[in-house]
Amino acid sequence: MQSSSHAAEGALPVPRLAGHFASLEVQNHAARLGMWLFLATEILLFAGLFICYGVYRFLFPEAWAAASRSLDLTMGTVNTVVLITSSLTAALAVHYAKEGKNKMVAVQIALTLLMAVGFLVIKYFEYHHKFEIGTLPGRFYSYEGIQLPGVPMYFTVYFCSTALHGLHVVIGMVVLAFSMVRALTKADFGPNNYTMVELGSMYWHLVDLVWIFLFPMLYLV
Amino acid sequence: MTPSSSIAAPGATPAPEEHHDHHPSYLVDGTTIKSWLLTVDHKRIGLMFLFWVLLFFLVGGIFALLIRVELLTPGPTIMDAMTYNRTFTLHGLVMIFLFMIPAIPAVFGNFLLPLMLGAKDVAFPRLNLLSLYIYLGGAFIALWGMLNGGLDTGWTFYTPYSAHTTTTVAPVLFGAFIIGFSSIVTGINFIVTCHTMRAPGITWFKMPLFVWAIYATSCIQVLATPVIGLLLCLVTVENLFGFGMFDPARGGDPVLFQHLFWFYSHPAVYIMVLPAFGVMSEVVATYSRKNIFGYRAVAYSSLGIAFVGFFAWGHHMFVSGQSTFTGGLFGVLTMLVGVFTAIKVFNWVGTVYKGAVDFRTPFAYFCGFLFFTVFGGMTGIALGTVSLDVAWHDTYFVVAHFHFIMVGATIMAFLAALHYWFPKMFGRTYHEGWGLVSAALIILGFNATFIPQFLLGNNGMPRRYYEYPERFQALNVASTAGASLLAFGFIIIAMYLTYALVYGKASGKNPWRSKGYEWVSESPPPTHNFVGPQPVFPEEPHFYVDPKKAEVPDAV
Ligand code: HEM
Ligand SMILES: [Cu+2]
């Protein structure tokens, strides 16, 4: 239907084949490949923090163990469940987009966004608690609860990595919201045109994946 | 603007006129400012990068001269110590992040990659434009910081000093972080372009070697840049809020910073030289009129350098207290890089051997390049030997080493590329005589600047010092004199190329009679690169007949 080659006139519906691509297939392949590469760079970004985590954990094993027990495991677990479920709804959104059920796409993304908000709210309570007891990073640190060298470094790493992850949650929400609006206003997702939802959901899976690493690292071990 | 855009192709690949009759060159297809600033044409984006990259090169160059003038006399000459620190930091940052890293990929990669793959554009043209503006945004934030307060850490931002200095660390690091994004976006774009945009018939092993080099470079960019991005963020918050991640006073580990920094910055030196290697492979084949010797070896060795480059970073930390074993290990891994580089050098020499050499300006730069690469690489092997590096570390010997290989090789390639592809980009030719004269000046000037620095370093003059004992003066004066010669050479180039831009003779489609794919289209190419149906490339790139039978190109 919408595979008219060369630039069509009119507004900006997405699935148009850009003039420099050989076919729609190649165009989608390029988009997906680009996204995979981008996700790889995101993982590498977090990898830097994981290395810091590993090095300091090696340098201060007791402090690391003690400090990680001071985190609220229940909140962390609830958040993990919330995020994994939101990944499921994001995947469902892609499924419905392929079938052209634009209403359902919007519903699934809305559910995903709702859970994302839930995640952030729980994170807010966790942060709030830390602000109160003074386990802030660097020179704002004033916690007296655990007296071991290296504990402040634990919280520095904690804040750096969860804040960076939180930032990604927010970015992911914006990306998904964009597709949701598209589904509602234009309703143009269908078998030939679901790349946008697919890429957004790939990004969301990354956010989820990073958390799945962060959770055991920070809360469990 | 240029009449040549409508000159018919002299032969070879037919370009049937079945579409419209008139195909303006990309230079004149739209003349408003907006048609340039919002263009998604990779060729225009490449030209805009060229403009900015040259401007930043000028800025970095002026600061280089200021450094050299300051070092003319043993004591204070034209500035105070703090200004000196800021000057060399600004020089290093501008040259590395704003000139060397984007120079060849963003200018020539952008311009040529699609042409060499028979594509109409890169895979993501709008992202391509975006990467230009990200680059400029980052550049101006960083420059603003450097001019408002300045930064005195040197381009390596070593902690804990960078966490405590009161100069403006945050904006500069933030700017560098943003520039990193531009680098990542460009890298992703090029990789996807190589995978999805090759014209039918162009298999991986029929890609021109310049494309291979850009591909390998892009892989490094994509893999290494995120790590330094994170690191720059951490140092920024460390400096602003005292996070203490790398500050021993708060339990942090400054050596961890060095590990992460060099994990990017060692591969980053290959981000700068690999494209240079790619340019030279094209130039040497064209002017020797021979197929490149060992095409696959050259292609694979780019990937090999990209790969082992990730395991050599520890050679910057031989004196940081790492164990002898670690030092030795990194030393050996470092030398592996030398092996891959040597493969290329032998292949270039093998290509020239028994070729019908046409000694033009780009070929003159090739000769300079060969010397700088071999000499710089050998001093690298020497530095990779732990026992020697302990003496040379942080002396002018290191400065001379990396200027030889990184700056020397890259500048040679940049200038060779500029001259070699000038007719392609603008459809005009420059004056060959002036080209050769300035090439000679530049190569001489470069040697005169940095050979004394090898000697200085070997005699014990440390880098980044603002004063020095009397006995070092003679060599410092020699170095400054060399730098002036170098600057003079650049001024001449700027003059005759600007002249050629306006008054140069029309070059015709393929003035060098090159077999490179990019010469199949017009010079300068039309907006979508090729007129008519998709071009076909039946031969290998760099495919020349037996040089003895080869036609000798017309004098231009
Ligand atoms: C191929 C291109 C190369 C480039 C662009 C390059 C660039 C550089 C740069 C910029 C530095 C100094 C960093 C700083 O402290 O500011 C450096 C240092 C060093 N390079 Fe290279 N290099 C190259 C090849 C090699 C090779 C082939 C070797 C060894 C086989 C080598 C070994 C070293 C060593 C050991 C140092 C550390 C010296 C010290 O700080 O004490 N380099 N190089
Ligand atoms: Cu290195």
Short mmCIF file of C-alpha atoms in Angstrom, two decimals, chain A residues 6 19-22 26-27 29-35 37-38 40-42 44-49 51-52 55-56 59-60 137-140 152-153 156-157 159-160 164, chain B residues 119-125 177 181 184 187-188 191-192 195-197 222-224 226-227 229-230 234 237 239-247 250-254 256 260:
data_model
loop_
_atom_site.label_atom_id
_atom_site.label_comp_id
_atom_site.label_asym_id
_atom_site.label_seq_id
_atom_site.Cartn_x
_atom_site.Cartn_y
_atom_site.Cartn_z
CA HIS A 6 10.48 8.17 -4.33
CA GLY A 19 14.80 7.91 -1.97
CA HIS A 20 18.27 6.61 -1.21
CA PHE A 21 17.23 3.11 -0.13
CA ALA A 22 16.80 0.23 -2.54
CA VAL A 26 16.61 -2.63 3.29
CA GLN A 27 15.35 0.50 4.96
CA HIS A 29 17.03 -3.54 8.10
CA ALA A 30 19.14 -0.39 8.28
CA ALA A 31 16.95 1.06 11.02
CA ARG A 32 17.17 -2.09 13.09
CA LEU A 33 20.91 -2.44 12.61
CA GLY A 34 21.40 1.16 13.61
CA MET A 35 19.36 0.62 16.74
CA LEU A 37 24.53 -0.59 17.38
CA PHE A 38 23.15 2.24 19.43
CA ALA A 40 25.50 -1.64 22.17
CA THR A 41 26.91 1.80 22.91
CA GLU A 42 24.40 2.20 25.73
CA LEU A 44 29.10 0.05 27.00
CA LEU A 45 28.19 3.27 28.75
CA PHE A 46 26.91 1.28 31.71
CA ALA A 47 29.84 -1.10 31.41
CA GLY A 48 32.10 1.72 32.55
CA LEU A 49 30.10 1.94 35.77
CA ILE A 51 33.87 -1.73 36.01
CA CYS A 52 34.00 0.93 38.73
CA VAL A 55 37.03 -2.52 41.17
CA TYR A 56 35.71 -0.95 44.37
CA LEU A 59 39.01 -3.15 47.10
CA PHE A 60 36.38 -2.96 49.88
CA PRO A 137 27.66 10.65 47.44
CA GLY A 138 30.97 12.37 47.96
CA ARG A 139 31.12 15.46 50.07
CA PHE A 140 27.40 15.33 50.99
CA PRO A 152 30.73 6.10 51.00
CA MET A 153 32.15 4.80 47.73
CA THR A 156 28.53 6.98 45.22
CA VAL A 157 28.42 4.06 42.83
CA PHE A 159 23.71 6.88 43.06
CA CYS A 160 25.66 7.20 39.84
CA LEU A 164 21.91 7.09 35.04
CA ALA B 119 24.86 4.71 -3.07
CA LYS B 120 22.78 7.84 -3.25
CA ASP B 121 23.48 8.82 0.33
CA VAL B 122 24.44 7.45 3.73
CA ALA B 123 21.89 5.27 5.51
CA PHE B 124 20.60 8.01 7.82
CA PRO B 125 20.98 11.38 6.12
CA PHE B 177 30.98 14.52 26.05
CA PHE B 181 27.85 11.72 20.71
CA ILE B 184 29.06 7.76 17.86
CA GLY B 187 30.17 5.81 13.39
CA ILE B 188 26.80 4.07 13.52
CA ILE B 191 28.67 1.05 9.70
CA VAL B 192 25.04 0.73 8.67
CA HIS B 195 26.14 -3.01 5.52
CA THR B 196 23.05 -1.88 3.68
CA MET B 197 23.94 0.60 0.95
CA VAL B 222 31.17 2.99 18.53
CA LEU B 223 32.91 0.68 20.98
CA ALA B 224 35.20 3.09 22.79
CA PRO B 226 30.65 5.47 25.36
CA VAL B 227 33.23 4.55 27.96
CA GLY B 229 31.53 9.57 27.75
CA LEU B 230 30.73 8.02 31.08
CA LEU B 234 31.92 11.14 36.36
CA VAL B 237 30.21 15.51 38.90
CA ASN B 239 34.58 18.33 40.16
CA LEU B 240 31.22 20.00 40.76
CA PHE B 241 29.92 18.01 43.72
CA GLY B 242 32.95 16.20 45.07
CA PHE B 243 31.65 12.69 44.38
CA GLY B 244 35.10 11.29 45.05
CA MET B 245 34.97 8.40 42.64
CA PHE B 246 38.61 8.93 41.65
CA ASP B 247 39.78 10.99 44.59
CA ARG B 250 37.52 9.98 49.62
CA GLY B 251 38.56 6.41 49.04
CA GLY B 252 38.52 6.65 45.25
CA ASP B 253 41.20 5.34 42.96
CA PRO B 254 42.88 7.75 40.51
CA LEU B 256 41.08 3.58 37.77
CA LEU B 260 39.21 3.95 31.76
#
